[in-house]
PDB file of N, CA and C in Angstrom:
ATOM      1  N   ASP A 122     142.890  58.396 130.416  1.00  0.00           N
ATOM      2  CA  ASP A 122     142.652  58.723 129.102  1.00  0.00           C
ATOM      3  C   ASP A 122     141.948  60.032 128.803  1.00  0.00           C
ATOM      4  N   GLY A 123     141.602  60.754 129.845  1.00  0.00           N
ATOM      5  CA  GLY A 123     141.021  62.188 129.704  1.00  0.00           C
ATOM      6  C   GLY A 123     139.357  61.874 129.700  1.00  0.00           C
ATOM      7  N   ALA A 124     139.061  60.699 129.641  1.00  0.00           N
ATOM      8  CA  ALA A 124     137.533  60.713 129.758  1.00  0.00           C
ATOM      9  C   ALA A 124     136.894  61.097 131.100  1.00  0.00           C
ATOM     10  N   ILE A 125     135.819  61.736 130.935  1.00  0.00           N
ATOM     11  CA  ILE A 125     135.020  62.113 132.253  1.00  0.00           C
ATOM     12  C   ILE A 125     134.164  61.275 132.851  1.00  0.00           C
ATOM     13  N   VAL A 126     134.556  60.584 134.082  1.00  0.00           N
ATOM     14  CA  VAL A 126     133.809  59.542 134.763  1.00  0.00           C
ATOM     15  C   VAL A 126     132.830  60.307 135.580  1.00  0.00           C
ATOM     16  N   GLY A 127     133.117  61.269 136.008  1.00  0.00           N
ATOM     17  CA  GLY A 127     131.832  61.700 136.978  1.00  0.00           C
ATOM     18  C   GLY A 127     132.100  61.475 138.390  1.00  0.00           C
ATOM     19  N   THR A 128     131.138  61.892 139.310  1.00  0.00           N
ATOM     20  CA  THR A 128     131.393  61.370 140.599  1.00  0.00           C
ATOM     21  C   THR A 128     130.408  60.414 141.077  1.00  0.00           C
ATOM     22  N   THR A 129     129.780  59.972 140.246  1.00  0.00           N
ATOM     23  CA  THR A 129     128.938  58.562 140.373  1.00  0.00           C
ATOM     24  C   THR A 129     129.727  57.189 140.746  1.00  0.00           C
ATOM     25  N   LYS A 130     131.174  57.369 140.409  1.00  0.00           N
ATOM     26  CA  LYS A 130     131.910  56.044 140.780  1.00  0.00           C
ATOM     27  C   LYS A 130     132.123  56.194 141.884  1.00  0.00           C
ATOM     28  N   ASP A 131     131.953  57.249 142.779  1.00  0.00           N
ATOM     29  CA  ASP A 131     132.518  57.296 144.052  1.00  0.00           C
ATOM     30  C   ASP A 131     131.397  56.487 145.139  1.00  0.00           C
ATOM     31  N   GLY A 132     130.467  56.505 144.231  1.00  0.00           N
ATOM     32  CA  GLY A 132     129.331  55.569 145.380  1.00  0.00           C
ATOM     33  C   GLY A 132     128.452  56.433 146.255  1.00  0.00           C
ATOM     34  N   PHE A 133     128.343  57.513 146.320  1.00  0.00           N
ATOM     35  CA  PHE A 133     127.571  58.548 147.418  1.00  0.00           C
ATOM     36  C   PHE A 133     126.365  58.279 146.892  1.00  0.00           C
ATOM     37  N   ARG A 134     125.416  58.249 147.774  1.00  0.00           N
ATOM     38  CA  ARG A 134     123.961  58.121 147.633  1.00  0.00           C
ATOM     39  C   ARG A 134     123.465  59.376 146.937  1.00  0.00           C
ATOM     40  N   ASN A 135     123.866  60.279 147.136  1.00  0.00           N
ATOM     41  CA  ASN A 135     123.455  61.869 146.427  1.00  0.00           C
ATOM     42  C   ASN A 135     124.410  62.616 146.520  1.00  0.00           C
ATOM     43  N   ASP A 136     124.288  63.884 145.919  1.00  0.00           N
ATOM     44  CA  ASP A 136     125.322  64.808 145.844  1.00  0.00           C
ATOM     45  C   ASP A 136     125.471  65.436 147.090  1.00  0.00           C
ATOM     46  N   ASP A 137     124.345  65.665 148.126  1.00  0.00           N
ATOM     47  CA  ASP A 137     124.835  66.279 149.545  1.00  0.00           C
ATOM     48  C   ASP A 137     125.813  65.435 150.369  1.00  0.00           C
ATOM     49  N   LYS A 138     125.446  64.159 150.057  1.00  0.00           N
ATOM     50  CA  LYS A 138     126.652  63.350 150.726  1.00  0.00           C
ATOM     51  C   LYS A 138     128.198  63.398 150.397  1.00  0.00           C
ATOM     52  N   TYR A 139     128.197  63.515 149.039  1.00  0.00           N
ATOM     53  CA  TYR A 139     129.508  63.609 148.196  1.00  0.00           C
ATOM     54  C   TYR A 139     129.981  65.001 148.633  1.00  0.00           C
ATOM     55  N   LEU A 140     129.302  66.151 148.734  1.00  0.00           N
ATOM     56  CA  LEU A 140     129.674  67.411 148.943  1.00  0.00           C
ATOM     57  C   LEU A 140     129.995  67.467 150.420  1.00  0.00           C
ATOM     58  N   LEU A 141     129.346  66.894 151.498  1.00  0.00           N
ATOM     59  CA  LEU A 141     129.806  66.636 152.872  1.00  0.00           C
ATOM     60  C   LEU A 141     130.980  65.831 153.088  1.00  0.00           C
ATOM     61  N   HIS A 142     131.284  65.034 152.436  1.00  0.00           N
ATOM     62  CA  HIS A 142     132.506  64.323 152.327  1.00  0.00           C
ATOM     63  C   HIS A 142     133.653  65.083 152.057  1.00  0.00           C
ATOM     64  N   VAL A 143     133.558  65.870 150.858  1.00  0.00           N
ATOM     65  CA  VAL A 143     134.561  66.950 150.404  1.00  0.00           C
ATOM     66  C   VAL A 143     134.861  67.875 151.364  1.00  0.00           C
ATOM     67  N   ASN A 144     133.865  68.462 152.060  1.00  0.00           N
ATOM     68  CA  ASN A 144     134.164  69.344 153.012  1.00  0.00           C
ATOM     69  C   ASN A 144     134.859  68.754 154.538  1.00  0.00           C
ATOM     70  N   ASN A 145     134.253  67.683 154.773  1.00  0.00           N
ATOM     71  CA  ASN A 145     135.089  66.945 155.903  1.00  0.00           C
ATOM     72  C   ASN A 145     136.638  66.887 155.335  1.00  0.00           C
ATOM     73  N   LEU A 146     137.158  66.170 154.415  1.00  0.00           N
ATOM     74  CA  LEU A 146     138.508  66.016 153.773  1.00  0.00           C
ATOM     75  C   LEU A 146     139.128  67.559 153.541  1.00  0.00           C
ATOM     76  N   LEU A 147     138.652  68.459 153.272  1.00  0.00           N
ATOM     77  CA  LEU A 147     139.136  69.824 153.241  1.00  0.00           C
ATOM     78  C   LEU A 147     139.415  70.213 154.610  1.00  0.00           C
ATOM     79  N   GLN A 148     138.700  69.925 155.694  1.00  0.00           N
ATOM     80  CA  GLN A 148     138.744  70.626 157.055  1.00  0.00           C
ATOM     81  C   GLN A 148     139.712  69.535 157.545  1.00  0.00           C
ATOM     82  N   ARG A 149     139.722  68.380 157.314  1.00  0.00           N
ATOM     83  CA  ARG A 149     141.034  67.472 158.090  1.00  0.00           C
ATOM     84  C   ARG A 149     142.412  67.787 157.525  1.00  0.00           C
ATOM     85  N   HIS A 150     142.360  68.055 156.135  1.00  0.00           N
ATOM     86  CA  HIS A 150     143.672  67.815 155.743  1.00  0.00           C
ATOM     87  C   HIS A 150     144.113  69.451 155.042  1.00  0.00           C
ATOM     88  N   ILE A 151     143.338  70.337 155.153  1.00  0.00           N
ATOM     89  CA  ILE A 151     143.803  71.818 154.850  1.00  0.00           C
ATOM     90  C   ILE A 151     143.395  72.563 156.398  1.00  0.00           C
ATOM     91  N   GLY A 152     142.288  72.426 156.832  1.00  0.00           N
ATOM     92  CA  GLY A 152     142.281  73.091 158.037  1.00  0.00           C
ATOM     93  C   GLY A 152     140.801  73.790 157.823  1.00  0.00           C
ATOM     94  N   VAL A 153     140.032  74.012 158.895  1.00  0.00           N
ATOM     95  CA  VAL A 153     138.665  74.620 158.925  1.00  0.00           C
ATOM     96  C   VAL A 153     138.632  76.031 158.793  1.00  0.00           C
ATOM     97  N   GLU A 154     139.957  76.578 159.118  1.00  0.00           N
ATOM     98  CA  GLU A 154     140.485  77.993 158.699  1.00  0.00           C
ATOM     99  C   GLU A 154     140.448  78.591 157.560  1.00  0.00           C
ATOM    100  N   PHE A 155     140.640  77.488 156.897  1.00  0.00           N
ATOM    101  CA  PHE A 155     140.900  77.953 155.036  1.00  0.00           C
ATOM    102  C   PHE A 155     139.727  77.634 154.499  1.00  0.00           C
ATOM    103  N   ILE A 156     138.554  77.060 154.843  1.00  0.00           N
ATOM    104  CA  ILE A 156     137.158  77.018 154.169  1.00  0.00           C
ATOM    105  C   ILE A 156     136.812  78.153 153.446  1.00  0.00           C
ATOM    106  N   ARG A 157     137.102  79.201 154.101  1.00  0.00           N
ATOM    107  CA  ARG A 157     136.482  80.381 153.569  1.00  0.00           C
ATOM    108  C   ARG A 157     137.141  80.835 152.433  1.00  0.00           C
ATOM    109  N   TYR A 158     138.236  80.380 151.971  1.00  0.00           N
ATOM    110  CA  TYR A 158     138.974  80.520 150.697  1.00  0.00           C
ATOM    111  C   TYR A 158     138.598  79.762 149.515  1.00  0.00           C
ATOM    112  N   LEU A 159     137.768  78.400 149.991  1.00  0.00           N
ATOM    113  CA  LEU A 159     137.602  77.566 148.971  1.00  0.00           C
ATOM    114  C   LEU A 159     136.073  77.364 148.556  1.00  0.00           C
ATOM    115  N   ARG A 160     135.892  77.363 147.210  1.00  0.00           N
ATOM    116  CA  ARG A 160     134.677  77.464 146.541  1.00  0.00           C
ATOM    117  C   ARG A 160     134.421  76.201 145.787  1.00  0.00           C
ATOM    118  N   TYR A 161     133.296  75.324 146.240  1.00  0.00           N
ATOM    119  CA  TYR A 161     133.134  73.997 145.493  1.00  0.00           C
ATOM    120  C   TYR A 161     131.872  73.584 145.233  1.00  0.00           C
ATOM    121  N   ASP A 162     131.568  72.959 144.091  1.00  0.00           N
ATOM    122  CA  ASP A 162     130.251  72.512 143.968  1.00  0.00           C
ATOM    123  C   ASP A 162     130.419  71.563 142.944  1.00  0.00           C
ATOM    124  N   LEU A 163     129.306  70.751 142.509  1.00  0.00           N
ATOM    125  CA  LEU A 163     128.964  69.884 141.439  1.00  0.00           C
ATOM    126  C   LEU A 163     128.406  70.450 140.401  1.00  0.00           C
ATOM    127  N   LYS A 164     128.929  70.242 138.920  1.00  0.00           N
ATOM    128  CA  LYS A 164     128.700  71.011 138.129  1.00  0.00           C
ATOM    129  C   LYS A 164     128.457  69.800 136.828  1.00  0.00           C
ATOM    130  N   PRO A 165     127.311  69.907 136.089  1.00  0.00           N
ATOM    131  CA  PRO A 165     126.768  68.861 135.119  1.00  0.00           C
ATOM    132  C   PRO A 165     127.655  69.021 133.819  1.00  0.00           C
ATOM    133  N   VAL A 166     128.212  67.764 133.414  1.00  0.00           N
ATOM    134  CA  VAL A 166     129.055  67.684 132.065  1.00  0.00           C
ATOM    135  C   VAL A 166     128.144  66.544 131.451  1.00  0.00           C
ATOM    136  N   GLY A 167     127.501  67.073 130.535  1.00  0.00           N
ATOM    137  CA  GLY A 167     126.905  65.789 129.828  1.00  0.00           C
ATOM    138  C   GLY A 167     125.806  65.298 130.746  1.00  0.00           C
ATOM    139  N   GLU A 168     125.817  63.848 131.007  1.00  0.00           N
ATOM    140  CA  GLU A 168     125.015  63.168 131.907  1.00  0.00           C
ATOM    141  C   GLU A 168     125.701  63.101 133.033  1.00  0.00           C
ATOM    142  N   ARG A 169     126.886  63.740 133.331  1.00  0.00           N
ATOM    143  CA  ARG A 169     127.690  63.510 134.688  1.00  0.00           C
ATOM    144  C   ARG A 169     127.796  64.683 135.342  1.00  0.00           C
ATOM    145  N   HIS A 170     128.148  64.570 136.716  1.00  0.00           N
ATOM    146  CA  HIS A 170     128.644  65.680 137.447  1.00  0.00           C
ATOM    147  C   HIS A 170     130.301  65.639 137.897  1.00  0.00           C
ATOM    148  N   ILE A 171     130.834  66.610 137.787  1.00  0.00           N
ATOM    149  CA  ILE A 171     132.196  66.966 137.924  1.00  0.00           C
ATOM    150  C   ILE A 171     132.178  67.815 139.287  1.00  0.00           C
ATOM    151  N   LEU A 172     133.351  67.603 140.099  1.00  0.00           N
ATOM    152  CA  LEU A 172     133.544  68.495 141.121  1.00  0.00           C
ATOM    153  C   LEU A 172     134.437  69.849 140.736  1.00  0.00           C
ATOM    154  N   VAL A 173     133.810  70.982 140.962  1.00  0.00           N
ATOM    155  CA  VAL A 173     134.759  72.296 140.493  1.00  0.00           C
ATOM    156  C   VAL A 173     135.224  72.510 142.029  1.00  0.00           C
ATOM    157  N   LEU A 174     136.598  72.924 142.052  1.00  0.00           N
ATOM    158  CA  LEU A 174     137.101  73.591 143.174  1.00  0.00           C
ATOM    159  C   LEU A 174     137.632  74.607 142.697  1.00  0.00           C
ATOM    160  N   ASP A 175     137.598  75.977 143.508  1.00  0.00           N
ATOM    161  CA  ASP A 175     137.942  77.419 143.243  1.00  0.00           C
ATOM    162  C   ASP A 175     138.515  77.431 144.571  1.00  0.00           C
ATOM    163  N   VAL A 176     139.973  77.841 144.374  1.00  0.00           N
ATOM    164  CA  VAL A 176     140.618  78.408 145.520  1.00  0.00           C
ATOM    165  C   VAL A 176     140.774  79.802 145.460  1.00  0.00           C
ATOM    166  N   LEU A 177     140.865  80.494 146.585  1.00  0.00           N
ATOM    167  CA  LEU A 177     140.823  81.998 146.457  1.00  0.00           C
ATOM    168  C   LEU A 177     142.136  81.985 147.029  1.00  0.00           C
ATOM    169  N   PRO A 178     143.111  83.372 147.097  1.00  0.00           N
ATOM    170  CA  PRO A 178     144.160  83.509 147.723  1.00  0.00           C
ATOM    171  C   PRO A 178     143.851  83.705 149.216  1.00  0.00           C
ATOM    172  N   ALA A 179     144.751  83.237 150.044  1.00  0.00           N
ATOM    173  CA  ALA A 179     144.601  83.255 151.316  1.00  0.00           C
ATOM    174  C   ALA A 179     145.397  83.972 152.227  1.00  0.00           C
ATOM    175  N   ASP A 180     145.305  84.677 153.313  1.00  0.00           N
ATOM    176  CA  ASP A 180     146.074  85.796 153.850  1.00  0.00           C
ATOM    177  C   ASP A 180     147.387  85.105 154.490  1.00  0.00           C
ATOM    178  N   GLU A 181     147.270  83.780 154.738  1.00  0.00           N
ATOM    179  CA  GLU A 181     148.353  83.355 155.494  1.00  0.00           C
ATOM    180  C   GLU A 181     148.502  81.963 154.822  1.00  0.00           C
ATOM    181  N   PRO A 182     149.692  81.208 154.861  1.00  0.00           N
ATOM    182  CA  PRO A 182     149.958  79.971 153.957  1.00  0.00           C
ATOM    183  C   PRO A 182     149.336  78.828 154.826  1.00  0.00           C
ATOM    184  N   ALA A 183     149.145  77.939 153.818  1.00  0.00           N
ATOM    185  CA  ALA A 183     148.222  76.787 154.057  1.00  0.00           C
ATOM    186  C   ALA A 183     148.961  75.433 154.008  1.00  0.00           C
ATOM    187  N   PHE A 184     148.818  74.737 154.906  1.00  0.00           N
ATOM    188  CA  PHE A 184     149.864  73.568 154.967  1.00  0.00           C
ATOM    189  C   PHE A 184     148.819  72.156 154.498  1.00  0.00           C
ATOM    190  N   LEU A 185     149.185  71.303 153.841  1.00  0.00           N
ATOM    191  CA  LEU A 185     148.260  70.160 153.555  1.00  0.00           C
ATOM    192  C   LEU A 185     148.728  69.107 154.776  1.00  0.00           C
ATOM    193  N   ARG A 186     147.856  68.436 155.451  1.00  0.00           N
ATOM    194  CA  ARG A 186     148.144  67.433 156.464  1.00  0.00           C
ATOM    195  C   ARG A 186     147.737  66.195 155.773  1.00  0.00           C
ATOM    196  N   VAL A 187     148.949  65.265 155.745  1.00  0.00           N
ATOM    197  CA  VAL A 187     148.937  64.131 155.345  1.00  0.00           C
ATOM    198  C   VAL A 187     149.382  63.001 156.566  1.00  0.00           C
ATOM    199  N   ASP A 188     148.552  62.338 157.167  1.00  0.00           N
ATOM    200  CA  ASP A 188     148.786  61.491 158.185  1.00  0.00           C
ATOM    201  C   ASP A 188     149.013  62.791 159.584  1.00  0.00           C
ATOM    202  N   ASP A 189     150.453  62.491 160.039  1.00  0.00           N
ATOM    203  CA  ASP A 189     150.649  63.405 161.157  1.00  0.00           C
ATOM    204  C   ASP A 189     151.826  64.495 160.431  1.00  0.00           C
ATOM    205  N   ASP A 190     151.803  64.643 159.081  1.00  0.00           N
ATOM    206  CA  ASP A 190     153.047  65.310 158.510  1.00  0.00           C
ATOM    207  C   ASP A 190     152.531  66.449 157.755  1.00  0.00           C
ATOM    208  N   ASP A 191     152.703  67.688 158.013  1.00  0.00           N
ATOM    209  CA  ASP A 191     152.232  68.762 157.638  1.00  0.00           C
ATOM    210  C   ASP A 191     153.223  69.187 156.222  1.00  0.00           C
ATOM    211  N   GLN A 192     152.703  69.393 154.779  1.00  0.00           N
ATOM    212  CA  GLN A 192     153.376  69.304 153.865  1.00  0.00           C
ATOM    213  C   GLN A 192     153.186  70.962 153.243  1.00  0.00           C
ATOM    214  N   PHE A 193     154.089  71.443 152.377  1.00  0.00           N
ATOM    215  CA  PHE A 193     153.865  72.755 151.926  1.00  0.00           C
ATOM    216  C   PHE A 193     154.346  72.599 150.258  1.00  0.00           C
ATOM    217  N   PHE A 194     153.202  73.142 149.791  1.00  0.00           N
ATOM    218  CA  PHE A 194     153.252  73.159 148.189  1.00  0.00           C
ATOM    219  C   PHE A 194     153.121  74.665 147.465  1.00  0.00           C
ATOM    220  N   VAL A 195     153.646  74.872 146.523  1.00  0.00           N
ATOM    221  CA  VAL A 195     153.606  76.231 145.943  1.00  0.00           C
ATOM    222  C   VAL A 195     152.881  75.546 144.522  1.00  0.00           C
ATOM    223  N   ARG A 196     152.517  76.848 143.734  1.00  0.00           N
ATOM    224  CA  ARG A 196     151.856  76.790 142.661  1.00  0.00           C
ATOM    225  C   ARG A 196     153.048  77.102 141.472  1.00  0.00           C
ATOM    226  N   MET A 197     153.453  76.535 140.534  1.00  0.00           N
ATOM    227  CA  MET A 197     154.313  77.041 139.456  1.00  0.00           C
ATOM    228  C   MET A 197     153.679  76.462 138.015  1.00  0.00           C
ATOM    229  N   GLY A 198     152.966  77.896 137.614  1.00  0.00           N
ATOM    230  CA  GLY A 198     152.468  77.544 136.141  1.00  0.00           C
ATOM    231  C   GLY A 198     151.117  76.439 136.401  1.00  0.00           C
ATOM    232  N   PRO A 199     151.169  75.611 135.705  1.00  0.00           N
ATOM    233  CA  PRO A 199     150.203  74.534 135.623  1.00  0.00           C
ATOM    234  C   PRO A 199     150.431  73.325 136.875  1.00  0.00           C
ATOM    235  N   ALA A 200     151.508  73.534 137.539  1.00  0.00           N
ATOM    236  CA  ALA A 200     151.976  72.385 138.269  1.00  0.00           C
ATOM    237  C   ALA A 200     152.017  72.800 139.703  1.00  0.00           C
ATOM    238  N   SER A 201     151.581  72.107 140.772  1.00  0.00           N
ATOM    239  CA  SER A 201     151.964  72.134 142.081  1.00  0.00           C
ATOM    240  C   SER A 201     153.444  71.516 142.609  1.00  0.00           C
ATOM    241  N   LYS A 202     154.224  72.036 143.202  1.00  0.00           N
ATOM    242  CA  LYS A 202     155.456  71.521 143.625  1.00  0.00           C
ATOM    243  C   LYS A 202     155.748  71.786 145.203  1.00  0.00           C
ATOM    244  N   LYS A 203     155.987  70.415 145.699  1.00  0.00           N
ATOM    245  CA  LYS A 203     156.107  70.212 147.252  1.00  0.00           C
ATOM    246  C   LYS A 203     157.556  70.873 147.780  1.00  0.00           C
ATOM    247  N   LEU A 204     157.493  71.504 148.476  1.00  0.00           N
ATOM    248  CA  LEU A 204     159.021  72.150 149.135  1.00  0.00           C
ATOM    249  C   LEU A 204     159.345  71.259 150.268  1.00  0.00           C
ATOM    250  N   SER A 205     160.806  71.426 150.115  1.00  0.00           N
ATOM    251  CA  SER A 205     161.275  70.689 151.526  1.00  0.00           C
ATOM    252  C   SER A 205     161.153  71.849 152.710  1.00  0.00           C
ATOM    253  N   VAL A 206     161.373  71.463 154.053  1.00  0.00           N
ATOM    254  CA  VAL A 206     161.321  72.449 155.015  1.00  0.00           C
ATOM    255  C   VAL A 206     162.165  73.519 154.817  1.00  0.00           C
ATOM    256  N   ARG A 207     163.347  73.355 154.468  1.00  0.00           N
ATOM    257  CA  ARG A 207     164.319  74.515 154.198  1.00  0.00           C
ATOM    258  C   ARG A 207     163.746  75.329 153.013  1.00  0.00           C
ATOM    259  N   LYS A 208     163.165  74.862 151.793  1.00  0.00           N
ATOM    260  CA  LYS A 208     162.660  75.690 150.804  1.00  0.00           C
ATOM    261  C   LYS A 208     161.489  76.380 151.267  1.00  0.00           C
ATOM    262  N   THR A 209     160.793  75.813 152.218  1.00  0.00           N
ATOM    263  CA  THR A 209     159.542  76.165 152.594  1.00  0.00           C
ATOM    264  C   THR A 209     159.772  77.562 153.501  1.00  0.00           C
ATOM    265  N   PHE A 210     160.662  77.508 154.199  1.00  0.00           N
ATOM    266  CA  PHE A 210     161.253  78.537 155.106  1.00  0.00           C
ATOM    267  C   PHE A 210     161.687  79.712 154.228  1.00  0.00           C
ATOM    268  N   GLU A 211     162.701  79.342 153.189  1.00  0.00           N
ATOM    269  CA  GLU A 211     163.130  80.421 152.285  1.00  0.00           C
ATOM    270  C   GLU A 211     161.933  81.124 151.632  1.00  0.00           C
ATOM    271  N   TYR A 212     161.028  80.275 151.186  1.00  0.00           N
ATOM    272  CA  TYR A 212     159.948  80.861 150.443  1.00  0.00           C
ATOM    273  C   TYR A 212     158.871  81.722 151.445  1.00  0.00           C
ATOM    274  N   LEU A 213     158.671  81.204 152.476  1.00  0.00           N
ATOM    275  CA  LEU A 213     157.847  82.171 153.466  1.00  0.00           C
ATOM    276  C   LEU A 213     158.699  83.468 153.933  1.00  0.00           C
ATOM    277  N   ARG A 214     159.929  83.379 153.797  1.00  0.00           N
ATOM    278  CA  ARG A 214     160.737  84.358 154.591  1.00  0.00           C
ATOM    279  C   ARG A 214     160.709  85.409 153.298  1.00  0.00           C
ATOM    280  N   GLU A 215     160.858  85.064 151.970  1.00  0.00           N
ATOM    281  CA  GLU A 215     160.973  85.840 150.726  1.00  0.00           C
ATOM    282  C   GLU A 215     159.549  86.623 150.753  1.00  0.00           C
ATOM    283  N   LEU A 216     158.588  85.891 151.058  1.00  0.00           N
ATOM    284  CA  LEU A 216     157.122  86.493 151.206  1.00  0.00           C
ATOM    285  C   LEU A 216     156.859  87.849 151.865  1.00  0.00           C
ATOM    286  N   GLU A 217     157.605  87.417 153.301  1.00  0.00           N
ATOM    287  CA  GLU A 217     157.611  88.556 154.352  1.00  0.00           C
ATOM    288  C   GLU A 217     158.084  89.680 153.895  1.00  0.00           C
ATOM    289  N   GLY A 218     159.328  89.633 152.888  1.00  0.00           N
ATOM    290  CA  GLY A 218     160.027  90.899 152.403  1.00  0.00           C
ATOM    291  C   GLY A 218     159.219  91.784 151.562  1.00  0.00           C
ATOM    292  N   LYS A 219     158.360  91.010 151.093  1.00  0.00           N
ATOM    293  CA  LYS A 219     157.413  91.755 149.929  1.00  0.00           C
ATOM    294  C   LYS A 219     156.334  92.766 150.535  1.00  0.00           C
TER     295      LYS A 219
END
């Protein structure tokens, strides 16, 4: 419904534990080599805290690891779209040509 619930619903003892968990998830699912392109912090909104994540452009494609599967997404306006293996290959080949 658009209501801000904040991070306290996640049940972490403090903000440091929460941010450590976020860091671990990012390293596991995106890769430690891409952490330098990510800026994240907790920001107050009213009496609650929300996670703000800024993603900087990377020098190389990043894949999302889900279980043992690497997935590739592209940003299309306000949405992210998962590409098939064929479409990922075409997208990356097109980027090399630029």
